[in-house]
Amino acid sequence: MAGKRAEPRDATPLQTGAPAPLQERRDDTEERRRDGAERIGPLQLERLRKADGRALILYRATASPDE
Amino acid sequence: MSEQRFNELRGEQVIYAIHRQDRTFLPTREHCPLDPTRPGGPETEIPVPAFEIAVFENRFPAFASPHGAAEVVVYTDDHDGSFATLAPARAEALMWVWRHRYIELGARADIEYIFIFENRGVEVGVTLHHPHGQIYGYPFLPPVPALELAADARLGGCAPCALLAAEIADASRLLYEDEAVIAFVPYAARWGYEVHVAMREHRPSLADCSAAELRSLATALQSIVRGFDALFERPFPYVMAVHQAPTAASAGGPAGSAGHLHVEFYPPLRTAEKLKYLAGSEQGAGTFIGDMIPEESAAALREAIARGG
């Protein structure tokens, strides 16, 4: 059976100037408003704790990033 | 608490999460734990009367801090929807939620790999019908992403970039494309209707995508699942697996340097009524025996995607 696979020359070289590890990275869309509201991109977050201690996050769309 | 054992013969980790035997199993509609908690109704996992997208720590986790994480992502408070029927803006919002969880969980020292996935349909083991997905934060690099990194090494660069270039050049298995995303049945698909949705540019993870790319990804994923549902005119079961860069430097090099964001769909149906089972050759020898040629699957899916809208 004939087989075909991508040739190495087609490959994009691995990036050598690697981004920082996530531990050192910050989400540049993250914003904490003066009123304590947390936003990620177009979403607003509400962090809650369930009765048994488990984390719960509610995400809702914001009408505008500047609202 | 789960127990992790290393299977020497296979060279892989096995997780024993025996508490999951007691997890909620196909409850009646009135007792869905992923519905909002309505006034006078039973208390659910989400103690508010309405929500858009909710993420919470799994009550029956395969992984838990300080040895990983297991979260549930509820796409909507509408019990009867599906990922395919979400409004486009909600699907786009879900990409941002995935991105947020990838970054936040990926920053934890006890997590090496973030795996976002959805099991849809009882055929792939769903226990709750409410539209939702899951996120596992593995405390080690699992075998499948490790194989992808090995493919990078074998091809001398990013394997998904190379394979995507080959698919574009061939064009016979392409299903969908826009300026940011391409969907195709891969040349050596294992499942009859396996589909991969890949970013055109080398984006290691959701964290590296622009807002426009996230929007394109959401649109592409919904086009594919609507096409799946149109293929046999029935809810189409699948596993949807988001593959990204490992989040730990110890798992394949500096985080962000390897990996290429793509989403793989593994649908178990080979006809409207027949399932592909993983049997002797697949389980005992590790070799998939396909029932259909990928080019023919792609042609059928292209028509279904056009019908699915």
XYZ file of C-alpha atoms in Angstrom:
376
model
C 0.000 0.000 0.000
C 1.242 3.407 -0.901
C 1.736 5.730 2.008
C 2.423 9.404 2.208
C 3.437 11.634 5.007
C 4.445 15.218 5.304
C 8.080 15.810 4.505
C 10.260 17.408 7.165
C 11.023 20.283 4.799
C 7.364 21.287 5.073
C 7.687 21.733 8.791
C 7.777 25.050 10.554
C 10.892 25.114 12.747
C 10.192 25.025 16.436
C 10.362 28.477 17.873
C 13.609 29.089 19.659
C 12.646 32.405 21.186
C 10.057 30.642 23.307
C 7.385 32.575 25.151
C 7.756 32.707 28.885
C 6.434 29.720 30.833
C 2.860 30.177 31.945
C 4.006 30.553 35.518
C 5.666 33.800 34.456
C 2.996 34.794 32.026
C 0.068 37.057 32.617
C -3.113 37.186 30.638
C -2.896 40.584 28.964
C -6.681 40.661 28.609
C -7.097 40.288 32.359
C -8.389 43.298 34.177
C -9.553 43.835 37.696
C -11.872 46.793 37.975
C -11.850 49.236 40.840
C -15.134 47.711 41.996
C -13.410 44.310 42.226
C -15.034 42.889 39.104
C -12.696 40.598 37.212
C -12.718 40.580 33.424
C -11.133 38.352 30.819
C -11.464 39.593 27.258
C -15.191 40.100 26.635
C -16.243 38.233 29.787
C -16.851 39.209 33.378
C -16.093 36.650 36.059
C -17.697 35.996 39.382
C -15.804 33.638 41.672
C -17.871 31.734 44.222
C -17.254 28.926 46.665
C -19.776 26.124 46.913
C -21.014 24.898 50.300
C -18.591 21.960 50.217
C -15.667 24.257 49.399
C -15.385 23.594 45.689
C -14.680 26.564 43.416
C -17.330 27.850 41.023
C -16.782 30.548 38.398
C -19.637 32.209 36.564
C -18.757 33.903 33.281
C -21.007 36.388 31.580
C -20.598 38.484 28.488
C -20.073 42.183 28.870
C -21.706 44.553 26.430
C -18.508 46.499 25.880
C -14.938 46.269 27.211
C -15.261 49.834 28.451
C -18.652 49.525 29.994
C -8.532 10.605 46.214
C -7.227 8.995 43.045
C -4.273 6.667 42.896
C -1.724 6.794 40.107
C 0.202 3.694 39.069
C 2.760 3.293 36.314
C 2.094 0.443 33.910
C 5.614 -0.691 33.057
C 4.575 -2.890 30.158
C 2.765 -0.069 28.394
C 5.007 2.697 29.681
C 2.019 4.737 30.779
C 0.273 6.065 33.840
C -3.060 4.587 34.946
C -5.393 6.515 37.246
C -7.681 4.766 39.720
C -10.559 7.059 40.707
C -12.802 4.548 42.408
C -15.037 7.255 43.920
C -16.241 7.932 40.368
C -18.204 4.677 40.502
C -20.782 6.618 42.518
C -21.051 9.624 40.191
C -24.428 10.800 38.960
C -25.503 8.560 36.094
C -28.087 9.681 33.529
C -30.426 11.406 35.991
C -33.959 12.343 35.016
C -34.362 15.734 33.430
C -35.829 17.113 36.683
C -32.701 16.140 38.617
C -30.012 17.373 36.243
C -27.146 18.652 38.447
C -25.995 21.049 35.696
C -29.263 22.983 35.537
C -29.438 26.263 37.468
C -30.954 26.039 40.935
C -34.456 27.347 40.435
C -36.610 28.716 43.268
C -38.353 25.800 44.929
C -36.432 23.297 42.837
C -33.731 20.827 43.837
C -30.302 22.234 44.600
C -27.927 21.730 41.700
C -24.199 22.238 41.177
C -24.865 25.850 40.162
C -26.716 27.649 42.986
C -28.075 30.553 40.957
C -31.379 30.800 39.053
C -29.737 31.589 35.687
C -26.232 31.690 34.215
C -24.365 31.947 30.925
C -21.243 29.771 31.304
C -20.246 28.092 34.581
C -17.062 26.272 35.557
C -16.725 24.307 38.777
C -14.485 21.717 40.345
C -15.728 18.226 39.573
C -17.479 16.569 42.506
C -16.051 13.246 41.356
C -12.583 14.245 40.178
C -10.088 12.004 38.433
C -7.466 14.581 39.448
C -7.493 17.045 42.341
C -5.048 19.504 43.897
C -2.171 19.053 44.671
C -2.032 16.368 41.986
C -3.886 18.008 39.123
C -7.377 19.312 38.501
C -10.737 18.257 37.100
C -13.303 20.876 36.171
C -16.724 20.852 34.546
C -17.580 23.545 31.984
C -21.322 24.091 31.554
C -22.013 25.841 28.245
C -25.496 27.151 28.994
C -28.318 26.934 31.509
C -30.527 25.484 28.745
C -30.704 21.774 29.456
C -31.856 20.870 25.957
C -29.210 22.612 23.895
C -25.905 21.351 22.578
C -22.610 22.872 21.501
C -24.036 22.960 17.973
C -27.092 24.957 19.000
C -25.325 27.596 21.112
C -25.686 31.147 19.833
C -22.466 32.134 18.006
C -21.633 34.714 20.679
C -21.908 32.025 23.387
C -19.649 29.657 21.458
C -17.130 32.477 21.090
C -17.391 33.186 24.824
C -16.663 29.520 25.468
C -13.335 29.885 23.640
C -12.432 32.682 26.078
C -13.427 30.484 29.003
C -11.234 27.658 27.696
C -8.411 30.158 27.251
C -8.847 31.481 30.773
C -8.815 28.002 32.314
C -5.750 27.028 30.238
C -3.832 30.019 31.541
C -5.022 29.855 35.156
C -4.720 26.097 35.619
C -1.548 26.027 33.549
C 0.140 28.372 35.998
C -0.164 25.766 38.758
C 2.981 23.891 39.662
C 1.123 20.577 40.031
C -0.185 20.605 36.449
C 1.824 19.738 33.350
C -0.866 19.413 30.714
C -4.313 20.984 30.310
C -6.780 18.848 28.397
C -10.113 20.395 27.403
C -12.648 17.961 26.005
C -16.287 17.139 25.477
C -17.884 13.715 25.414
C -21.174 13.856 23.553
C -23.654 10.979 23.531
C -24.131 7.825 25.545
C -22.104 6.038 22.850
C -18.963 7.671 24.266
C -19.971 7.323 27.898
C -21.817 10.542 28.666
C -23.522 10.428 32.055
C -25.180 13.880 31.911
C -26.999 15.186 28.835
C -26.864 18.877 29.755
C -24.447 20.615 27.314
C -21.060 20.601 28.986
C -17.423 19.742 28.612
C -14.594 18.981 30.995
C -11.056 20.043 31.739
C -8.403 17.764 33.168
C -5.185 19.205 34.502
C -2.766 16.280 34.352
C 0.134 16.167 36.803
C 2.170 14.523 34.037
C 2.381 14.700 30.243
C -0.124 12.131 28.892
C 0.822 9.763 26.028
C -1.111 11.442 23.176
C 0.425 14.909 23.533
C 3.759 13.199 24.118
C 3.332 11.457 20.756
C 2.618 14.809 19.129
C 5.838 16.212 20.542
C 7.637 13.106 19.285
C 6.155 13.807 15.822
C 7.632 17.310 16.009
C 11.031 15.784 16.663
C 10.596 13.193 13.892
C 9.605 15.805 11.305
C 12.161 18.345 12.470
C 9.613 21.020 13.302
C 5.978 21.544 14.098
C 4.167 18.392 12.946
C 0.690 19.964 12.776
C 2.133 22.814 10.649
C 3.631 20.251 8.254
C 0.516 18.100 8.123
C -1.700 21.133 7.615
C 0.472 22.208 4.664
C 0.116 18.716 3.191
C -3.670 18.757 3.640
C -3.944 22.173 1.980
C -1.780 20.995 -0.934
C -3.850 17.834 -1.384
C -7.205 19.543 -0.743
C -9.245 16.351 -1.140
C -10.061 16.069 2.559
C -10.651 19.742 3.380
C -14.025 20.517 4.950
C -14.006 24.136 6.017
C -11.676 27.081 6.033
C -11.480 30.758 6.779
C -8.570 33.135 7.254
C -7.625 31.679 10.650
C -8.790 28.045 10.808
C -8.916 24.946 8.589
C -10.928 21.756 9.172
C -10.193 18.462 7.450
C -10.422 14.701 7.704
C -6.780 13.749 8.261
C -4.924 11.648 5.699
C -4.557 8.760 8.151
C -7.767 9.211 10.170
C -8.420 6.473 12.694
C -12.186 7.025 12.965
C -14.554 6.987 9.990
C -15.565 10.608 10.453
C -12.567 11.908 12.374
C -12.093 15.655 11.877
C -9.253 17.958 12.870
C -9.698 21.714 13.182
C -6.332 23.486 13.173
C -5.136 27.057 13.412
C -3.535 28.189 10.144
C -0.753 30.014 11.951
C 1.503 28.358 14.492
C -0.379 29.016 17.721
C 0.832 26.762 20.547
C -2.255 27.352 22.644
C -5.442 29.332 23.102
C -3.352 31.838 25.047
C -1.536 32.730 21.817
C -4.687 33.386 19.770
C -6.112 36.776 18.897
C -9.760 37.615 19.547
C -10.460 37.180 15.830
C -8.828 33.743 15.839
C -10.907 32.647 18.820
C -14.038 33.795 16.984
C -12.993 31.842 13.884
C -12.289 28.753 15.951
C -15.744 28.880 17.548
C -17.409 29.288 14.162
C -15.443 26.399 12.666
C -16.175 24.055 15.560
C -19.885 24.806 15.388
C -19.889 24.262 11.613
C -18.336 20.849 12.099
C -20.716 19.652 14.829
C -23.742 20.951 12.911
C -22.457 19.012 9.919
C -22.095 15.928 12.121
C -25.735 16.253 13.217
C -26.823 16.718 9.595
C -24.828 13.733 8.339
C -27.260 11.074 9.542
C -29.968 13.499 10.678
C -29.509 12.497 14.303
C -27.555 13.789 17.296
C -24.038 12.706 16.423
C -21.880 11.337 19.236
C -18.265 12.391 19.428
C -15.296 13.064 21.633
C -13.958 16.588 21.059
C -10.335 16.935 22.193
C -8.466 20.250 22.359
C -4.746 19.698 21.867
C -2.375 22.443 22.980
C 1.129 23.001 24.254
C 2.043 21.493 27.619
C 1.995 24.068 30.374
C 5.053 22.878 32.284
C 8.645 23.319 31.234
C 9.327 19.756 32.342
C 6.724 18.439 29.883
C 8.416 18.805 26.548
C 10.526 21.894 26.781
C 9.808 25.501 27.642
C 6.083 26.034 27.752
C 4.762 27.602 24.584
C 7.641 26.493 22.349
C 5.986 23.302 21.141
C 2.476 22.202 20.382
C 0.035 23.607 17.852
C -3.530 24.346 18.886
C -5.910 22.026 17.111
C -9.155 20.307 17.990
C -9.710 16.651 17.135
C -13.126 14.994 16.863
C -13.428 11.233 17.309
C -16.942 10.137 16.310
C -17.695 6.458 17.010
C -20.413 6.086 14.335
C -19.461 4.488 11.012
C -23.056 4.485 9.745
C -26.253 5.996 11.116
C -26.755 2.918 13.279
C -23.399 1.152 13.540
C -20.617 1.917 15.957
C -16.915 1.439 15.431
C -15.687 -0.648 18.351
C -12.144 -0.725 19.565
C -11.612 -4.464 19.467
C -8.796 -6.941 18.960
C -6.492 -5.103 16.590
C -7.108 -1.671 18.091
C -6.781 -2.756 21.735
C -4.458 -5.717 21.490
C -2.103 -4.506 18.789
C -2.714 -0.787 18.751
C -3.573 -0.676 15.045
C -6.819 0.860 13.833
C -8.672 -0.975 11.074
C -10.730 1.615 9.184
C -14.092 0.935 7.579
C -14.029 3.851 5.183
C -11.555 5.890 3.157
C -10.957 9.416 4.524
C -11.516 11.070 1.136
C -15.022 9.554 0.942
C -15.791 10.548 4.521
C -14.660 14.078 3.715
C -16.953 14.278 0.681
C -19.937 13.140 2.769
C -19.068 15.577 5.550
C -18.689 18.506 3.136
C -22.245 17.911 1.944
C -23.479 17.539 5.526
C -21.757 20.760 6.615
C -23.441 22.577 3.734
C -26.790 21.170 4.875
C -26.076 21.857 8.557
C -25.490 25.557 7.922
